[in-house]
Amino acid sequence: MELFCGAGGMSLGLKQAGFDVVGAYDAWPLAVDTYNRNIGPHAAVADLGDLLSIIPELVDLAPDMIAGGPPCQDYSSAGRREEADNAKLTLSFAVLVATVRPRWFVMENVINAIKSETWAQARTILKAAGYGLTESKINASRYGVPQSRRRLFVVGRVGERDGFLASAIAAAASSEPMTIRDLFGATTPSAIYFPSTSDARRSIWSPDEPAPTIRERSIRPLPVSYRAHPDDAALIANGYVYSRPVRAGRGVRSVDEPFPTVTRTAWERPTPRYLSSPHPADPIAASSTAVLTVDQISRIQGFPLSWRWEASAKRDVLQMIANAVPAPVAASIGRAILDREAGKSTPEIHGGFLQWLVRRGRSRQSARNVKFLAGKARRLLGGRTFAVLALELAALETVEEFKAMKRNPQSDLRQALRLLEQYQTQAPKCRSVDPLLERIQLAA
Ligand SMILES: C[S@@+](CC[C@H](N)C(=O)[O-])C[C@H]1O[C@@H](n2cnc3c(N)ncnc32)[C@H](O)[C@@H]1O
C-alpha cells in the first residue's frame, strides 16, 4: 500500500521489484488520475490527515508493507503554516503505520528530515509500535537514474534491530554514478545495446558502467534502424544542460555528469542575473546549453517513455515529476526488502567485530571463526535480527538445520550471537555498514 502516492513513482518502482499494490492514496485528484492511468486502478483521493476516516479502510486491506513519502518539511518557499501542516502529515504516516501494523514500511523524505523534531516524534511512535529502523541516506545517481538527488529512506520491519537493512541498501549502490549520457546517449558510438524485455528498463548502456544481467539474450550491436529521439540526440550533441543553481553553485552541467535534483523549474532558462554573473567553473555559456523537454525531465526522474501525464498544465506535470521517488531507486530498495523477506540476504557483520574480539584476547583465527559463526547463525535465521538477544536465541532453537546439529556446534553458534550482541551494545557507534559502501551510496 502506498500513502501520499502522488503520480506513482514509488509504486512503479516497487511493482518493478515484484510487489503488488493493493491500495494507494493521495489528496491531489490530478496525481491520482495519473497514477490510475499508468499503474493500475487502485489509487483513491483521500485526506490522510483525517485519520479516523481512513484507518478502518487501511486496516481492512491488511497490507504486508506501507510505503510513502509524506510531503517534505523543508520547502524553502514554504511559509510556517505549510511547514507545520507537512510536519503533521509525517506524524500521520507514523500513526497509520503503527495502527495498521504491516510487517514492513518504507518512508522517503528529504535528507534533513532526519534532524527534525517531527521525525524524532514519528520515530518514537514507530519504535513504540515495535519496528526496527534502518535510516539510509542515498544519492539517486547510484541507484539507476542520472540525477544527484539525495534522499532519506527509512525502512522498518517489526521486531528487528535498528540498522538491520543498511548493508543491503549500501550494497545495492552502483560503484559509479549514472550520467545524462548514459540515459540519452543512444547515438554515441560508445553506447552498447542490451535489448530489454520490458518498457520500464533501458536498452542502451554505457561501456563505462556494469552491464545488466545477461540472460539468454546476448550483446548485439546497436541495430542500424535504431535512432535516438531527435531531442535526445540534440541534448547529447550539445553536451551541456542548465539547471538553476542552489546556493551559488554551478549552473551548467555536462551530460557526462548526473543532473542535479529535479525540481519544478528544471526546464527553466538561465536568468539575466545568472547570465551577467555566471559561475566561474561553467564550461560553456549558460545561454548555449540544451533545453530539457518535459519528457526528458520525466525520464531523468525514472519514468518510462510510455508514461502518460494526466494534466494539461505544464506546471502540474512538473510538480508531479519533482515530487516523485524515481522508480529505479524505489525498485532497488524494494528488491533489498524482498530479498531479506525471502531470507536471501543477511545483514553484514562489520569488520570492527573482528578487531573487538582480538582486543578481548582472542587470536585472529579464533576471532575470524566467531565472525563466521555469527554470520552462519544470521543465515539460519533467514537474515533476521531481533531487538532482544533472548528472542534471537529462541528463534534459532526453532530452525530445523540448527536442531539437527550436535551440541557443541549449537553452543558455538549461540555464543557467537551473544558476542555479537555484546559488541553491538558495548560499541553503540559501531557501524552496520562498510564505510566505503556507505560513502558510495551517497556520493554524486
Ligand atoms: C512527495 S509527494 C509523494 C510522491 C510519491 N511518493 C511519488 O513517488 O510519486 C507528496 C504527496 O502528498 C500529497 N499530499 C499532501 N497533503 C496530503 C494529504 N493531506 N492527504 C493525502 N495526500 C497529501 C501531495 O498531493 C503529494 O502528491
Short mmCIF file of C-alpha atoms and ligand atoms in Angstrom, two decimals:
data_model
loop_
_atom_site.label_atom_id
_atom_site.label_comp_id
_atom_site.label_asym_id
_atom_site.label_seq_id
_atom_site.Cartn_x
_atom_site.Cartn_y
_atom_site.Cartn_z
CA MET A 1 0.00 0.00 0.00
CA GLU A 2 1.26 3.49 -0.74
CA LEU A 3 0.29 6.62 1.21
CA PHE A 4 0.89 10.08 -0.34
CA CYS A 5 1.32 8.19 -3.62
CA GLY A 6 1.42 11.23 -5.93
CA ALA A 7 1.60 10.22 -9.60
CA GLY A 8 3.11 6.87 -8.62
CA GLY A 9 6.92 6.97 -8.93
CA MET A 10 7.41 4.90 -5.78
CA SER A 11 4.64 2.39 -6.64
CA LEU A 12 6.07 1.94 -10.14
CA GLY A 13 9.48 1.03 -8.72
CA LEU A 14 8.05 -1.27 -6.05
CA LYS A 15 5.99 -3.06 -8.70
CA GLN A 16 9.13 -3.46 -10.83
CA ALA A 17 10.80 -5.04 -7.79
CA GLY A 18 7.95 -7.57 -7.52
CA PHE A 19 5.39 -6.06 -5.11
CA ASP A 20 1.63 -6.00 -5.76
CA VAL A 21 -0.07 -2.75 -4.79
CA VAL A 22 -3.42 -3.20 -3.00
CA GLY A 23 -4.21 0.47 -2.39
CA ALA A 24 -2.77 3.95 -2.88
CA TYR A 25 -3.96 7.32 -1.53
CA ASP A 26 -3.28 10.99 -2.22
CA ALA A 27 -5.21 14.24 -1.75
CA TRP A 28 -4.45 15.58 -5.26
CA PRO A 29 -7.03 14.34 -7.82
CA LEU A 30 -4.75 15.02 -10.80
CA ALA A 31 -1.98 12.88 -9.32
CA VAL A 32 -4.49 10.11 -8.51
CA ASP A 33 -5.78 10.16 -12.14
CA THR A 34 -2.21 9.94 -13.45
CA TYR A 35 -1.49 7.08 -11.06
CA ASN A 36 -4.60 5.14 -12.07
CA ARG A 37 -3.92 5.57 -15.78
CA ASN A 38 -0.32 4.36 -15.59
CA ILE A 39 -0.04 1.99 -12.64
CA GLY A 40 -3.48 0.45 -12.12
CA PRO A 41 -6.88 1.45 -10.78
CA HIS A 42 -6.15 1.19 -7.07
CA ALA A 43 -5.43 4.84 -6.19
CA ALA A 44 -8.07 6.96 -4.42
CA VAL A 45 -8.35 10.59 -3.38
CA ALA A 46 -8.14 10.90 0.42
CA ASP A 47 -7.02 13.36 3.05
CA LEU A 48 -4.53 11.32 5.06
CA GLY A 49 -4.57 13.91 7.81
CA ASP A 50 -8.12 12.74 8.62
CA LEU A 51 -7.04 9.59 10.45
CA LEU A 52 -10.40 8.47 11.76
CA SER A 53 -11.91 8.39 8.27
CA ILE A 54 -9.10 6.43 6.67
CA ILE A 55 -7.90 3.94 9.32
CA PRO A 56 -10.76 1.39 9.02
CA GLU A 57 -10.22 1.05 5.25
CA LEU A 58 -6.46 0.64 5.61
CA VAL A 59 -6.84 -1.94 8.38
CA ASP A 60 -9.24 -3.95 6.16
CA LEU A 61 -6.72 -4.07 3.33
CA ALA A 62 -4.13 -5.57 5.72
CA PRO A 63 -1.04 -4.76 3.66
CA ASP A 64 2.32 -6.51 4.24
CA MET A 65 4.05 -3.19 3.69
CA ILE A 66 3.14 0.51 3.72
CA ALA A 67 5.26 2.83 1.59
CA GLY A 68 5.04 6.59 1.46
CA GLY A 69 6.74 9.91 1.03
CA PRO A 70 4.83 12.41 3.19
CA PRO A 71 5.23 15.98 1.88
CA CYS A 72 8.70 17.30 2.68
CA GLN A 73 9.20 19.63 5.57
CA ASP A 74 11.81 21.95 4.19
CA TYR A 75 10.34 23.54 1.09
CA SER A 76 12.42 26.67 1.06
CA SER A 77 9.46 28.66 -0.29
CA ALA A 78 7.03 27.32 2.28
CA GLY A 79 5.54 29.52 4.93
CA ARG A 80 5.40 28.45 8.57
CA ARG A 81 1.83 27.27 8.27
CA GLU A 82 2.60 24.92 5.37
CA GLU A 83 5.63 23.56 7.19
CA ALA A 84 3.54 22.83 10.25
CA ASP A 85 0.88 21.09 8.13
CA ASN A 86 3.51 19.00 6.39
CA ALA A 87 5.06 18.05 9.72
CA LYS A 88 1.66 16.76 10.88
CA LEU A 89 1.45 14.53 7.80
CA THR A 90 4.75 12.84 8.68
CA LEU A 91 3.18 12.12 12.07
CA SER A 92 0.03 10.83 10.30
CA PHE A 93 2.23 8.44 8.33
CA ALA A 94 3.78 7.13 11.57
CA VAL A 95 0.39 6.80 13.29
CA LEU A 96 -1.11 4.99 10.27
CA VAL A 97 1.81 2.53 10.15
CA ALA A 98 1.64 1.97 13.91
CA THR A 99 -2.14 1.35 13.72
CA VAL A 100 -2.32 -0.82 10.59
CA ARG A 101 0.94 -2.52 11.67
CA PRO A 102 2.20 -4.09 8.44
CA ARG A 103 5.35 -6.25 8.76
CA TRP A 104 7.32 -3.66 6.78
CA PHE A 105 7.20 0.03 5.95
CA VAL A 106 9.28 2.39 3.79
CA MET A 107 9.29 6.14 4.15
CA GLU A 108 11.03 8.56 1.81
CA ASN A 109 11.86 12.17 2.65
CA VAL A 110 14.44 14.91 2.24
CA ILE A 111 17.76 14.25 3.93
CA ASN A 112 17.46 16.84 6.66
CA ALA A 113 14.09 15.47 7.79
CA ILE A 114 16.25 13.17 9.91
CA LYS A 115 17.24 16.11 12.11
CA SER A 116 13.69 17.44 12.52
CA GLU A 117 11.63 17.45 15.67
CA THR A 118 8.79 15.85 13.68
CA TRP A 119 10.87 12.86 12.66
CA ALA A 120 12.02 12.47 16.28
CA GLN A 121 8.31 12.21 17.27
CA ALA A 122 7.45 9.92 14.36
CA ARG A 123 10.43 7.73 15.25
CA THR A 124 9.23 7.41 18.86
CA ILE A 125 5.79 6.29 17.63
CA LEU A 126 7.30 3.70 15.25
CA LYS A 127 9.74 2.37 17.87
CA ALA A 128 6.90 2.05 20.40
CA ALA A 129 4.98 0.05 17.79
CA GLY A 130 7.88 -2.42 17.68
CA TYR A 131 9.67 -1.54 14.45
CA GLY A 132 13.41 -1.89 13.96
CA LEU A 133 14.52 1.01 11.76
CA THR A 134 17.11 1.44 9.02
CA GLU A 135 17.70 5.10 8.19
CA SER A 136 19.70 5.31 4.95
CA LYS A 137 20.77 8.40 3.04
CA ILE A 138 21.17 7.70 -0.63
CA ASN A 139 22.10 9.50 -3.83
CA ALA A 140 19.74 8.51 -6.67
CA SER A 141 22.56 8.59 -9.25
CA ARG A 142 23.90 5.37 -7.63
CA TYR A 143 20.50 3.70 -7.91
CA GLY A 144 19.66 3.87 -11.61
CA VAL A 145 18.83 7.47 -12.57
CA PRO A 146 21.16 10.23 -13.87
CA GLN A 147 20.29 12.61 -11.05
CA SER A 148 22.25 13.51 -7.93
CA ARG A 149 19.12 13.61 -5.80
CA ARG A 150 19.90 12.93 -2.15
CA ARG A 151 17.12 11.45 -0.10
CA LEU A 152 16.45 9.72 3.19
CA PHE A 153 14.85 6.27 3.15
CA VAL A 154 13.64 4.79 6.40
CA VAL A 155 12.83 1.09 6.23
CA GLY A 156 11.07 -0.52 9.18
CA ARG A 157 10.37 -4.16 9.97
CA VAL A 158 8.56 -5.45 13.04
CA GLY A 159 10.88 -6.84 15.71
CA GLU A 160 14.22 -6.04 14.04
CA ARG A 161 17.31 -4.42 15.43
CA ASP A 162 17.94 -0.86 14.17
CA GLY A 163 20.18 -0.77 11.09
CA PHE A 164 19.12 -4.30 10.00
CA LEU A 165 18.90 -3.45 6.25
CA ALA A 166 21.62 -0.76 5.99
CA SER A 167 24.30 -3.03 4.50
CA ALA A 168 21.88 -4.40 1.85
CA ILE A 169 20.87 -0.88 0.76
CA ALA A 170 24.52 0.24 0.66
CA ALA A 171 25.50 -2.84 -1.36
CA ALA A 172 22.81 -2.06 -3.97
CA ALA A 173 24.56 1.23 -4.90
CA SER A 174 26.45 1.20 -8.19
CA SER A 175 30.16 1.98 -7.98
CA GLU A 176 29.81 4.89 -10.45
CA PRO A 177 27.02 7.46 -10.73
CA MET A 178 24.74 7.27 -13.77
CA THR A 179 25.22 10.18 -16.17
CA ILE A 180 22.84 12.02 -18.51
CA ARG A 181 24.72 10.48 -21.45
CA ASP A 182 24.02 7.00 -20.10
CA LEU A 183 20.30 7.66 -20.37
CA PHE A 184 20.06 9.69 -23.56
CA GLY A 185 23.26 8.86 -25.42
CA ALA A 186 21.93 6.15 -27.71
CA THR A 187 23.52 7.64 -30.80
CA THR A 188 27.01 7.87 -29.37
CA PRO A 189 29.30 5.21 -30.89
CA SER A 190 30.28 4.08 -27.43
CA ALA A 191 26.72 3.01 -26.49
CA ILE A 192 26.03 -0.69 -26.08
CA TYR A 193 22.69 -2.23 -26.90
CA PHE A 194 21.28 -4.81 -24.48
CA PRO A 195 17.74 -5.46 -25.70
CA SER A 196 15.41 -5.24 -22.75
CA THR A 197 12.20 -7.23 -22.42
CA SER A 198 10.40 -4.52 -20.51
CA ASP A 199 9.46 -0.93 -21.34
CA ALA A 200 10.49 0.01 -17.86
CA ARG A 201 14.15 -0.85 -18.47
CA ARG A 202 16.51 0.90 -20.81
CA SER A 203 18.19 -0.94 -23.68
CA ILE A 204 21.16 1.38 -24.06
CA TRP A 205 24.07 1.13 -21.67
CA SER A 206 27.37 2.96 -21.40
CA PRO A 207 30.58 0.90 -21.70
CA ASP A 208 31.69 2.69 -18.52
CA GLU A 209 29.14 1.01 -16.27
CA PRO A 210 28.37 -2.56 -15.24
CA ALA A 211 26.26 -4.36 -17.85
CA PRO A 212 22.76 -5.52 -16.93
CA THR A 213 22.36 -9.18 -16.05
CA ILE A 214 22.84 -11.12 -19.27
CA ARG A 215 20.44 -13.98 -19.56
CA GLU A 216 19.70 -15.95 -22.70
CA ARG A 217 19.92 -12.80 -24.83
CA SER A 218 23.48 -11.87 -25.67
CA ILE A 219 25.02 -8.49 -26.54
CA ARG A 220 24.11 -7.35 -30.04
CA PRO A 221 25.36 -4.36 -31.96
CA LEU A 222 23.15 -1.28 -31.97
CA PRO A 223 20.60 -2.00 -34.69
CA VAL A 224 21.15 0.18 -37.79
CA SER A 225 17.50 1.12 -37.63
CA TYR A 226 17.83 2.44 -34.05
CA ARG A 227 17.56 6.21 -33.92
CA ALA A 228 17.62 8.21 -30.72
CA HIS A 229 14.76 10.66 -30.35
CA PRO A 230 15.86 13.93 -32.03
CA ASP A 231 15.55 15.75 -28.67
CA ASP A 232 17.89 13.24 -27.05
CA ALA A 233 20.36 13.43 -29.93
CA ALA A 234 20.33 17.26 -29.69
CA LEU A 235 20.97 17.11 -25.95
CA ILE A 236 23.93 14.77 -26.35
CA ALA A 237 25.31 16.76 -29.31
CA ASN A 238 25.17 19.97 -27.26
CA GLY A 239 26.88 18.26 -24.33
CA TYR A 240 25.61 20.64 -21.61
CA VAL A 241 22.41 21.50 -19.77
CA TYR A 242 21.47 24.33 -17.45
CA SER A 243 19.93 23.91 -14.04
CA ARG A 244 19.14 26.79 -11.70
CA PRO A 245 21.97 26.60 -9.16
CA VAL A 246 21.38 26.05 -5.48
CA ARG A 247 23.40 28.20 -3.08
CA ALA A 248 25.65 29.90 -5.66
CA GLY A 249 26.69 26.58 -7.22
CA ARG A 250 27.38 25.80 -10.88
CA GLY A 251 24.51 26.32 -13.34
CA VAL A 252 25.96 24.43 -16.30
CA ARG A 253 26.20 20.62 -16.17
CA SER A 254 27.90 18.29 -18.60
CA VAL A 255 25.96 15.32 -20.00
CA ASP A 256 28.77 13.21 -18.54
CA GLU A 257 27.52 14.01 -15.03
CA PRO A 258 24.20 13.30 -13.34
CA PHE A 259 21.62 16.12 -13.48
CA PRO A 260 21.06 17.90 -10.13
CA THR A 261 17.86 17.23 -8.16
CA VAL A 262 14.85 17.60 -10.46
CA THR A 263 12.57 20.42 -9.35
CA ARG A 264 9.51 22.11 -10.87
CA THR A 265 11.86 24.56 -12.60
CA ALA A 266 14.21 22.02 -14.23
CA TRP A 267 13.25 23.30 -17.71
CA GLU A 268 13.92 27.00 -16.95
CA ARG A 269 16.45 29.00 -18.90
CA PRO A 270 19.17 30.99 -17.11
CA THR A 271 18.02 34.33 -15.70
CA PRO A 272 19.61 37.61 -16.92
CA ARG A 273 21.15 37.82 -13.44
CA TYR A 274 22.87 34.44 -13.85
CA LEU A 275 23.98 35.28 -17.39
CA SER A 276 25.58 38.51 -16.24
CA SER A 277 27.44 36.80 -13.40
CA PRO A 278 27.86 33.10 -14.29
CA HIS A 279 29.66 30.60 -12.10
CA PRO A 280 33.40 30.74 -12.86
CA ALA A 281 33.57 26.96 -13.34
CA ASP A 282 30.85 26.84 -16.06
CA PRO A 283 32.47 25.13 -19.08
CA ILE A 284 30.28 26.98 -21.65
CA ALA A 285 27.93 29.97 -21.52
CA ALA A 286 24.66 29.00 -19.83
CA SER A 287 22.74 30.57 -22.75
CA SER A 288 24.23 27.96 -25.14
CA THR A 289 23.16 24.87 -23.18
CA ALA A 290 20.48 22.44 -24.38
CA VAL A 291 16.93 22.92 -23.09
CA LEU A 292 15.44 19.86 -21.41
CA THR A 293 11.97 18.84 -22.59
CA VAL A 294 9.33 17.82 -20.06
CA ASP A 295 9.62 14.29 -21.44
CA GLN A 296 13.37 14.25 -20.75
CA ILE A 297 12.86 15.62 -17.23
CA SER A 298 10.31 12.87 -16.67
CA ARG A 299 12.83 10.24 -17.79
CA ILE A 300 15.63 11.73 -15.64
CA GLN A 301 13.20 11.17 -12.78
CA GLY A 302 12.92 7.49 -13.75
CA PHE A 303 9.54 7.49 -15.56
CA PRO A 304 9.49 5.30 -18.69
CA LEU A 305 8.92 6.61 -22.22
CA SER A 306 5.48 5.03 -22.21
CA TRP A 307 4.30 7.10 -19.18
CA ARG A 308 1.31 9.40 -19.81
CA TRP A 309 0.81 12.56 -17.74
CA GLU A 310 -2.85 13.31 -16.94
CA ALA A 311 -2.58 17.11 -16.75
CA SER A 312 -2.74 19.83 -19.31
CA ALA A 313 -0.78 22.44 -17.34
CA LYS A 314 2.99 22.03 -17.62
CA ARG A 315 3.25 23.36 -14.08
CA ASP A 316 1.19 20.44 -12.69
CA VAL A 317 3.14 17.86 -14.66
CA LEU A 318 6.43 19.24 -13.40
CA GLN A 319 5.13 19.31 -9.84
CA MET A 320 4.18 15.62 -10.05
CA ILE A 321 7.56 14.76 -11.57
CA ALA A 322 9.52 16.75 -8.98
CA ASN A 323 7.52 15.15 -6.14
CA ALA A 324 8.23 11.59 -7.24
CA VAL A 325 10.58 8.95 -5.96
CA PRO A 326 12.49 7.83 -9.07
CA ALA A 327 11.16 4.35 -9.84
CA PRO A 328 14.63 2.72 -10.20
CA VAL A 329 15.51 3.94 -6.69
CA ALA A 330 12.28 2.52 -5.25
CA ALA A 331 12.95 -0.71 -7.17
CA SER A 332 16.41 -1.06 -5.57
CA ILE A 333 15.03 -0.52 -2.07
CA GLY A 334 12.12 -2.87 -2.86
CA ARG A 335 14.46 -5.62 -4.04
CA ALA A 336 16.55 -5.27 -0.86
CA ILE A 337 13.33 -5.73 1.16
CA LEU A 338 12.04 -8.71 -0.83
CA ASP A 339 15.44 -10.43 -0.70
CA ARG A 340 15.55 -10.05 3.06
CA GLU A 341 11.93 -11.20 3.44
CA ALA A 342 12.83 -14.31 1.42
CA GLY A 343 15.94 -14.92 3.57
CA LYS A 344 18.22 -14.39 0.56
CA SER A 345 20.34 -11.71 2.23
CA THR A 346 21.79 -11.28 5.69
CA PRO A 347 22.97 -8.12 7.45
CA GLU A 348 26.69 -7.64 7.02
CA ILE A 349 28.74 -8.17 10.16
CA HIS A 350 31.14 -5.27 10.25
CA GLY A 351 34.92 -5.83 10.34
CA GLY A 352 35.05 -3.91 13.65
CA PHE A 353 33.64 -7.05 15.34
CA LEU A 354 36.84 -8.94 14.46
CA GLN A 355 39.07 -6.26 15.96
CA TRP A 356 36.86 -6.06 19.03
CA LEU A 357 37.25 -9.84 19.58
CA VAL A 358 41.04 -9.61 19.16
CA ARG A 359 41.18 -6.73 21.65
CA ARG A 360 39.37 -9.01 24.10
CA GLY A 361 42.18 -11.57 23.87
CA ARG A 362 41.18 -13.88 21.00
CA SER A 363 43.64 -14.96 18.34
CA ARG A 364 42.86 -13.66 14.84
CA GLN A 365 41.96 -17.19 13.79
CA SER A 366 39.51 -17.62 16.66
CA ALA A 367 38.04 -14.14 16.01
CA ARG A 368 37.51 -14.99 12.33
CA ASN A 369 35.84 -18.21 13.39
CA VAL A 370 33.42 -16.38 15.73
CA LYS A 371 32.57 -13.85 12.99
CA PHE A 372 31.97 -16.70 10.53
CA LEU A 373 29.70 -18.47 13.05
CA ALA A 374 27.73 -15.26 13.76
CA GLY A 375 27.19 -14.93 10.01
CA LYS A 376 26.08 -18.56 9.84
CA ALA A 377 23.61 -18.00 12.69
CA ARG A 378 22.19 -14.99 10.82
CA ARG A 379 21.78 -17.13 7.71
CA LEU A 380 20.00 -19.85 9.70
CA LEU A 381 17.68 -17.11 10.99
CA GLY A 382 16.83 -16.19 7.40
CA GLY A 383 18.65 -12.85 7.68
CA ARG A 384 16.50 -11.74 10.62
CA THR A 385 17.88 -9.78 13.53
CA PHE A 386 15.96 -9.44 16.77
CA ALA A 387 15.76 -6.41 19.01
CA VAL A 388 16.31 -8.69 22.04
CA LEU A 389 19.02 -11.38 22.24
CA ALA A 390 16.77 -13.84 24.10
CA LEU A 391 14.32 -13.77 21.17
CA GLU A 392 17.15 -14.25 18.69
CA LEU A 393 18.38 -17.34 20.58
CA ALA A 394 14.84 -18.67 20.96
CA ALA A 395 14.25 -18.28 17.22
CA LEU A 396 17.46 -20.16 16.48
CA GLU A 397 16.23 -23.13 18.55
CA THR A 398 13.25 -23.49 16.20
CA VAL A 399 15.34 -23.71 12.99
CA GLU A 400 15.39 -27.32 11.63
CA GLU A 401 19.01 -27.14 10.47
CA PHE A 402 20.05 -25.93 13.93
CA LYS A 403 18.02 -28.64 15.67
CA ALA A 404 19.79 -31.29 13.58
CA MET A 405 23.24 -30.13 14.74
CA LYS A 406 25.33 -31.70 17.50
CA ARG A 407 25.51 -29.94 20.89
CA ASN A 408 28.94 -28.33 20.52
CA PRO A 409 28.35 -26.58 17.18
CA GLN A 410 24.96 -25.45 18.56
CA SER A 411 26.56 -23.79 21.59
CA ASP A 412 29.28 -22.24 19.37
CA LEU A 413 26.54 -20.57 17.31
CA ARG A 414 24.72 -19.33 20.41
CA GLN A 415 27.99 -17.99 21.82
CA ALA A 416 28.80 -16.20 18.53
CA LEU A 417 25.41 -14.44 18.66
CA ARG A 418 25.97 -13.47 22.32
CA LEU A 419 29.38 -11.98 21.48
CA LEU A 420 27.93 -10.10 18.52
CA GLU A 421 25.23 -8.71 20.79
CA GLN A 422 27.88 -7.56 23.30
CA TYR A 423 29.86 -5.92 20.54
CA GLN A 424 26.77 -4.11 19.28
CA THR A 425 25.72 -2.84 22.69
CA GLN A 426 29.21 -2.01 24.00
CA ALA A 427 30.18 -0.20 20.85
CA PRO A 428 26.89 1.57 20.06
CA LYS A 429 28.63 3.68 17.45
CA CYS A 430 29.74 0.53 15.63
CA ARG A 431 28.60 0.76 12.06
CA SER A 432 26.33 -1.72 10.42
CA VAL A 433 27.70 -0.77 7.00
CA ASP A 434 31.13 -0.85 5.45
CA PRO A 435 32.15 2.86 5.43
CA LEU A 436 33.29 2.62 1.79
CA LEU A 437 29.89 1.28 0.69
CA GLU A 438 28.17 4.00 2.71
CA ARG A 439 30.25 6.70 1.02
CA ILE A 440 29.39 5.28 -2.40
CA GLN A 441 25.63 5.23 -1.79
CA LEU A 442 25.60 8.96 -1.03
CA ALA A 443 28.24 10.32 -3.42
CA ALA A 444 27.26 12.00 -6.67
C1 LIG B 1 6.41 13.95 -2.03
S1 LIG B 1 4.86 13.71 -2.82
C2 LIG B 1 4.83 11.94 -2.95
C3 LIG B 1 5.23 11.42 -4.31
C4 LIG B 1 5.19 9.93 -4.49
N1 LIG B 1 5.87 9.23 -3.45
C5 LIG B 1 5.77 9.52 -5.86
O1 LIG B 1 6.71 8.73 -5.87
O2 LIG B 1 5.26 9.95 -6.88
C6 LIG B 1 3.74 14.05 -1.52
C7 LIG B 1 2.28 13.88 -1.89
O3 LIG B 1 1.49 14.11 -0.73
C8 LIG B 1 0.22 14.58 -1.16
N2 LIG B 1 -0.49 15.18 -0.03
C9 LIG B 1 -0.29 16.39 0.54
N3 LIG B 1 -1.17 16.56 1.56
C10 LIG B 1 -1.92 15.43 1.65
C11 LIG B 1 -2.98 15.00 2.49
N4 LIG B 1 -3.45 15.77 3.48
N5 LIG B 1 -3.51 13.77 2.30
C12 LIG B 1 -3.05 12.98 1.28
N6 LIG B 1 -2.06 13.33 0.45
C13 LIG B 1 -1.50 14.54 0.62
C14 LIG B 1 0.58 15.54 -2.29
O4 LIG B 1 -0.53 15.69 -3.17
C15 LIG B 1 1.77 14.82 -2.95
O5 LIG B 1 1.35 14.08 -4.07
#
